[in-house]
PDB file of C-alpha atoms in Angstrom:
ATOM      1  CA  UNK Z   1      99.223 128.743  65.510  1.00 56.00           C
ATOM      2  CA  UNK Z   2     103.171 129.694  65.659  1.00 57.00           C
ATOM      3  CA  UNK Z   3     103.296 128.652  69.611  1.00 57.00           C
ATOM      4  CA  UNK Z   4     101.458 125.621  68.638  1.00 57.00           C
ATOM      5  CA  UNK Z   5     104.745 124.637  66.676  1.00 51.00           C
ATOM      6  CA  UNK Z   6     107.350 126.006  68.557  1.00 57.00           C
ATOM      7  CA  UNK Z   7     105.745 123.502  71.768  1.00 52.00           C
ATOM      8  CA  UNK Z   8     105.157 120.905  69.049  1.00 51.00           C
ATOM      9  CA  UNK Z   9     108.831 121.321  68.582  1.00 48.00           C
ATOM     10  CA  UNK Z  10     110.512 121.247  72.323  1.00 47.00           C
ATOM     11  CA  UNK Z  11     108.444 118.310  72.816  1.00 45.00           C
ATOM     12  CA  UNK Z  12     109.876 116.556  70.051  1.00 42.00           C
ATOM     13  CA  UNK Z  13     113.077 118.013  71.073  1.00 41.00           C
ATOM     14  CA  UNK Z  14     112.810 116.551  74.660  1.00 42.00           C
ATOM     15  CA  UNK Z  15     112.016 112.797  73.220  1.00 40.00           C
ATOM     16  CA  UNK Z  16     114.860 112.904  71.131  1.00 42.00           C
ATOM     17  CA  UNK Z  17     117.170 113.848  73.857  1.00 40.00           C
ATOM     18  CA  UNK Z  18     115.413 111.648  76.480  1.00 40.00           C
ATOM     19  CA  UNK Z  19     116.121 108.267  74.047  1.00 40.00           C
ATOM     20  CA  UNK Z  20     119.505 108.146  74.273  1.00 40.00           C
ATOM     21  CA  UNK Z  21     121.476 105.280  75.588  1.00 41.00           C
ATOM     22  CA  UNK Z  22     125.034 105.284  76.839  1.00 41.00           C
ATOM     23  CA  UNK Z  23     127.556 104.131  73.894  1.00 44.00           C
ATOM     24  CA  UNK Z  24     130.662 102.282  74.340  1.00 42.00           C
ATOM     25  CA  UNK Z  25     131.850 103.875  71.061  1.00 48.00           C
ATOM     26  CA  UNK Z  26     135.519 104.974  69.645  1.00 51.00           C
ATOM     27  CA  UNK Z  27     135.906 108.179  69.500  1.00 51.00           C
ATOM     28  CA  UNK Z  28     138.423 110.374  67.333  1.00 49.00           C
ATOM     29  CA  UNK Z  29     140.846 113.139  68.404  1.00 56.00           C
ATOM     30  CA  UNK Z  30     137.713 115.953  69.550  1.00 59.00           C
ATOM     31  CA  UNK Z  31     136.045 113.743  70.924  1.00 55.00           C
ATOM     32  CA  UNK Z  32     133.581 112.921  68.612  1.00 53.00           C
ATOM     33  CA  UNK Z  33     132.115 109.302  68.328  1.00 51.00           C
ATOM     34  CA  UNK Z  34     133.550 107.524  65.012  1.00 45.00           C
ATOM     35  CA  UNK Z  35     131.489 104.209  65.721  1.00 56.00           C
ATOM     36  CA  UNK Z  36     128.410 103.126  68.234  1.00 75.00           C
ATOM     37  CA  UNK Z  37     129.487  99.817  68.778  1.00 88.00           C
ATOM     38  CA  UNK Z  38     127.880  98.461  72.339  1.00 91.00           C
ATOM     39  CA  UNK Z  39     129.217  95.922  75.064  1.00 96.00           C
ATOM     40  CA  UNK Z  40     126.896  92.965  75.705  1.00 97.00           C
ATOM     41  CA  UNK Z  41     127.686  91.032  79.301  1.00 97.00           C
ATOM     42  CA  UNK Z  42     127.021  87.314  79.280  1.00 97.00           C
ATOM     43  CA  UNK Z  43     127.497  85.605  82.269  1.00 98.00           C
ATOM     44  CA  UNK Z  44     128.341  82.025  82.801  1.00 97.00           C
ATOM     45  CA  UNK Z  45     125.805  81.507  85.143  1.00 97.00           C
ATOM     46  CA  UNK Z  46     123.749  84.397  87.508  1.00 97.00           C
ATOM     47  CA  UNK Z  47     122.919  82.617  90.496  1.00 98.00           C
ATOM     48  CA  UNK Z  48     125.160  80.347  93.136  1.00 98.00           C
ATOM     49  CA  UNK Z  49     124.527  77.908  95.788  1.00 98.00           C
ATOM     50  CA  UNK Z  50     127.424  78.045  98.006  1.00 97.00           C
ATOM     51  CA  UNK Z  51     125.862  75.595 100.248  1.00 97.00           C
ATOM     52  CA  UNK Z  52     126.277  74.666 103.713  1.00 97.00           C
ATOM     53  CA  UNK Z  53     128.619  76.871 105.582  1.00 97.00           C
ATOM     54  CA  UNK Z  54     129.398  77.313 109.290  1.00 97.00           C
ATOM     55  CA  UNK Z  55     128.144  80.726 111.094  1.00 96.00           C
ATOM     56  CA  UNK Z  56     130.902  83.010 110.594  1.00 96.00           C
ATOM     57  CA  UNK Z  57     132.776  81.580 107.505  1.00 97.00           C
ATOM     58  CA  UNK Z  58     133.682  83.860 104.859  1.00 97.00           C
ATOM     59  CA  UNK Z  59     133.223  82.387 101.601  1.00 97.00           C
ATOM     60  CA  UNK Z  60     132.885  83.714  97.926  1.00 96.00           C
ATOM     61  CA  UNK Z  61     132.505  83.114  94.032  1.00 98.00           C
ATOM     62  CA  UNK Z  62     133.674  84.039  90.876  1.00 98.00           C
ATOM     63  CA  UNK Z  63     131.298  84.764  88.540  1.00 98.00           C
ATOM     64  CA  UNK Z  64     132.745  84.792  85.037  1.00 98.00           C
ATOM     65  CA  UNK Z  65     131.335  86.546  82.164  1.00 98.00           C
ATOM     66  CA  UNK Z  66     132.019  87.591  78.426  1.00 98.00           C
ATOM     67  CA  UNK Z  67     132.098  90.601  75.904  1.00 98.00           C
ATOM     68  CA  UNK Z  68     129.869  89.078  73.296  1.00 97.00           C
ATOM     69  CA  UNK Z  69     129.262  92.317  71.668  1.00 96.00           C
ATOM     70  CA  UNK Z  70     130.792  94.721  69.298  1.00 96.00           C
ATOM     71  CA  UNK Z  71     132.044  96.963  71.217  1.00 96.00           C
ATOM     72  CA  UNK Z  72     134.004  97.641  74.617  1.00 96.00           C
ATOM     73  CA  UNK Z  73     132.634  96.637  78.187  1.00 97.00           C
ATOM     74  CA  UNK Z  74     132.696  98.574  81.175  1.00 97.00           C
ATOM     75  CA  UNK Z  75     131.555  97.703  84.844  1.00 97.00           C
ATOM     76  CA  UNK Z  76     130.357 100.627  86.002  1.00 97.00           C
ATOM     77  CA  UNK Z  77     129.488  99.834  89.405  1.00 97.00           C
ATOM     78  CA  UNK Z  78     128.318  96.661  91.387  1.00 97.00           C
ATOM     79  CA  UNK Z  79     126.263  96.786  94.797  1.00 97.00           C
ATOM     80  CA  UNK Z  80     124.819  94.496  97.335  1.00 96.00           C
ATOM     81  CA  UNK Z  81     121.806  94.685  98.889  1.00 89.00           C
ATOM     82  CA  UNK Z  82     123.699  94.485 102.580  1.00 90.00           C
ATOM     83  CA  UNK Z  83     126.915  94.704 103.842  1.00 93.00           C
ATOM     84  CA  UNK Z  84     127.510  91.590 104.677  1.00 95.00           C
ATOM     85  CA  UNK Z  85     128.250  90.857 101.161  1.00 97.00           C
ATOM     86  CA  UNK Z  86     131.096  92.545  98.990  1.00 97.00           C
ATOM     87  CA  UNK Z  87     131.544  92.481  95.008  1.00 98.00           C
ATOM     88  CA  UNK Z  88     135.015  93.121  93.337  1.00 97.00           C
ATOM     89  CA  UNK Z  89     135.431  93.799  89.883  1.00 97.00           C
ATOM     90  CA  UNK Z  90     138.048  95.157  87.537  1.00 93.00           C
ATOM     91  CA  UNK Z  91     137.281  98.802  86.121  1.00 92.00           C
ATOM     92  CA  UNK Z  92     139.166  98.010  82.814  1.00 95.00           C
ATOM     93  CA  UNK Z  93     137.323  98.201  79.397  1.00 96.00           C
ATOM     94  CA  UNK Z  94     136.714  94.478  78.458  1.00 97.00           C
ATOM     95  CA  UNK Z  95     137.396  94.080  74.501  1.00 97.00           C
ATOM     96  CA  UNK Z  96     134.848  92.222  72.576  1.00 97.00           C
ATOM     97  CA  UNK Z  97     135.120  88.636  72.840  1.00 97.00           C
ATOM     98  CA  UNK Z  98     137.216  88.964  76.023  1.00 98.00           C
ATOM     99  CA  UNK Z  99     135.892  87.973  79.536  1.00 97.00           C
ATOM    100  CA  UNK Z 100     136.411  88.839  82.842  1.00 97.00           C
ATOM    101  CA  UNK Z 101     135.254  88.068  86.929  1.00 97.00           C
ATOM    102  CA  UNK Z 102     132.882  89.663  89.149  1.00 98.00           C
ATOM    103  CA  UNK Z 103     133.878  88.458  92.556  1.00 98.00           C
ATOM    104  CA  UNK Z 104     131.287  88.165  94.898  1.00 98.00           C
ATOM    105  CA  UNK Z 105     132.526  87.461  98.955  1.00 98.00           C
ATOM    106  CA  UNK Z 106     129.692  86.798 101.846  1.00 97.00           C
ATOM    107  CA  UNK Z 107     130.304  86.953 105.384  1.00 97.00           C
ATOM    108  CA  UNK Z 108     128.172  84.784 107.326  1.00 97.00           C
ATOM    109  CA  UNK Z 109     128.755  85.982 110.877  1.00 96.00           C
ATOM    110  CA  UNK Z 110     125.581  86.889 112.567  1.00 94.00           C
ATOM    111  CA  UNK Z 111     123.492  85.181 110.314  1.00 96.00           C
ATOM    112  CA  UNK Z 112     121.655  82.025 110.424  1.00 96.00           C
ATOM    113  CA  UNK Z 113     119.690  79.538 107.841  1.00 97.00           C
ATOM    114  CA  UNK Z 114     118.716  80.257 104.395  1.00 98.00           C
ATOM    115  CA  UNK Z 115     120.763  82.878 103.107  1.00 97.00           C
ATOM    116  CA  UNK Z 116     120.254  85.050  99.694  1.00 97.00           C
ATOM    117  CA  UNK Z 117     121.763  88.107  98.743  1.00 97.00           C
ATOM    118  CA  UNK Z 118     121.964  89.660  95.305  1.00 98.00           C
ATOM    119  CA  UNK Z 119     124.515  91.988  93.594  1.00 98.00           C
ATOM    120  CA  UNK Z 120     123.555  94.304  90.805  1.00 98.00           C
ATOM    121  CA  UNK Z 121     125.830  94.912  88.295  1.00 98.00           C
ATOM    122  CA  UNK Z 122     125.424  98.430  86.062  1.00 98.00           C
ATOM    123  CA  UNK Z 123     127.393  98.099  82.725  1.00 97.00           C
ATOM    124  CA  UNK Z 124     127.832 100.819  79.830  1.00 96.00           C
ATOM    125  CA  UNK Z 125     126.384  98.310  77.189  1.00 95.00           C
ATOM    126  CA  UNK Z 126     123.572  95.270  77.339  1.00 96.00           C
ATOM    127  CA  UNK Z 127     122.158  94.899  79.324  1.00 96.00           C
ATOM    128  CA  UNK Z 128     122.831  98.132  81.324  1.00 97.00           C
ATOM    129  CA  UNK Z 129     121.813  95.668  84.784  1.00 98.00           C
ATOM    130  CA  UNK Z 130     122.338  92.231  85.741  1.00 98.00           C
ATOM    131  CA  UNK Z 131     121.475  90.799  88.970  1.00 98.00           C
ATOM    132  CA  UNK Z 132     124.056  88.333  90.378  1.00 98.00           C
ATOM    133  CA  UNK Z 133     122.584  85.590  93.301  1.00 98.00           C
ATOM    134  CA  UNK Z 134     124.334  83.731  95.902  1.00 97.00           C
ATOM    135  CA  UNK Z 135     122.478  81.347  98.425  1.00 97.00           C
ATOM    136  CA  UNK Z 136     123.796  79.616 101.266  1.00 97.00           C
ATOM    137  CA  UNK Z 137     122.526  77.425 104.421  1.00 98.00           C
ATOM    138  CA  UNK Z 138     124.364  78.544 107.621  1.00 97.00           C
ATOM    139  CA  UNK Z 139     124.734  76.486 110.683  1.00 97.00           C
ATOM    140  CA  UNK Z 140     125.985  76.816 114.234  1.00 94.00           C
ATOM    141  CA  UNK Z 141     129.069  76.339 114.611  1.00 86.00           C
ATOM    142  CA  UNK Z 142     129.834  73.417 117.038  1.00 81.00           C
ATOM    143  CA  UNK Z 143     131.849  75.182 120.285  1.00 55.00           C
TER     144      UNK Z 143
END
């Protein structure tokens, strides 16, 4: 009967420690969290056409986004899925109610037609990921 509550016990133990989220909180002097107040990332808009573009162009957006949360923001880390496309992003806590860019560049060479590549965006607050779009339609370039 005792084992039964000692396992009864790590179990619950483990589900309480497996539940937590990441907090953008203050914290005091120690170290210790004085207020759980999260980040929330709105974008503008998550996808982009950047339209017709000739083989080997180099062209980019900005995506722009707010803090509409309580607490600060944090990028945490942006990736493509190839490497023909390259995110850039400040690493600077965003206040609440402040805003900031994502900048998203695509290199075209060696690719042709219909174009899509996404970035994902991990944050310390709400949603912890975002997936950013661009599009494009590349052409041969006329030689």
């Amino acid at each position: 009967m005792r084992n039964k509550h000692i396992t009864g016990l790590l179990v619950l133990l483990l589900v309480i420690c497996s539940c937590s989220h990441e907090k953008s909180g203050e914290t005091g002097q120690n170290g210790e969290v004085i207020s759980e107040k999260y980040g929330e990332i709105r974008f503008d808009k998550s996808d982009h056409d950047l339209g017709t573009i000739v083989q080997g162009e180099t062209v980019g957006y900005n995506f722009t986004f707010s803090n509409t949360g309580e607490g600060s923001l944090v990028i945490l880390n942006a990736s493509a899925t190839c490497g023909c496309t390259v995110p850039r992003f400040s690493k600077e806590p965003v206040p609440p109610g402040g805003s900031g860019i994502v900048e998203v560049m695509f290199d075209s060479s060696g690719r042709m037609g219909q174009q899509s590549k996404t970035v994902t965006i991990k944050t310390n607050g709400s949603p912890p990921m975002i997936n950013l779009t661009i599009r494009a339609n590349i052409i041969e370039a006329n030689t």
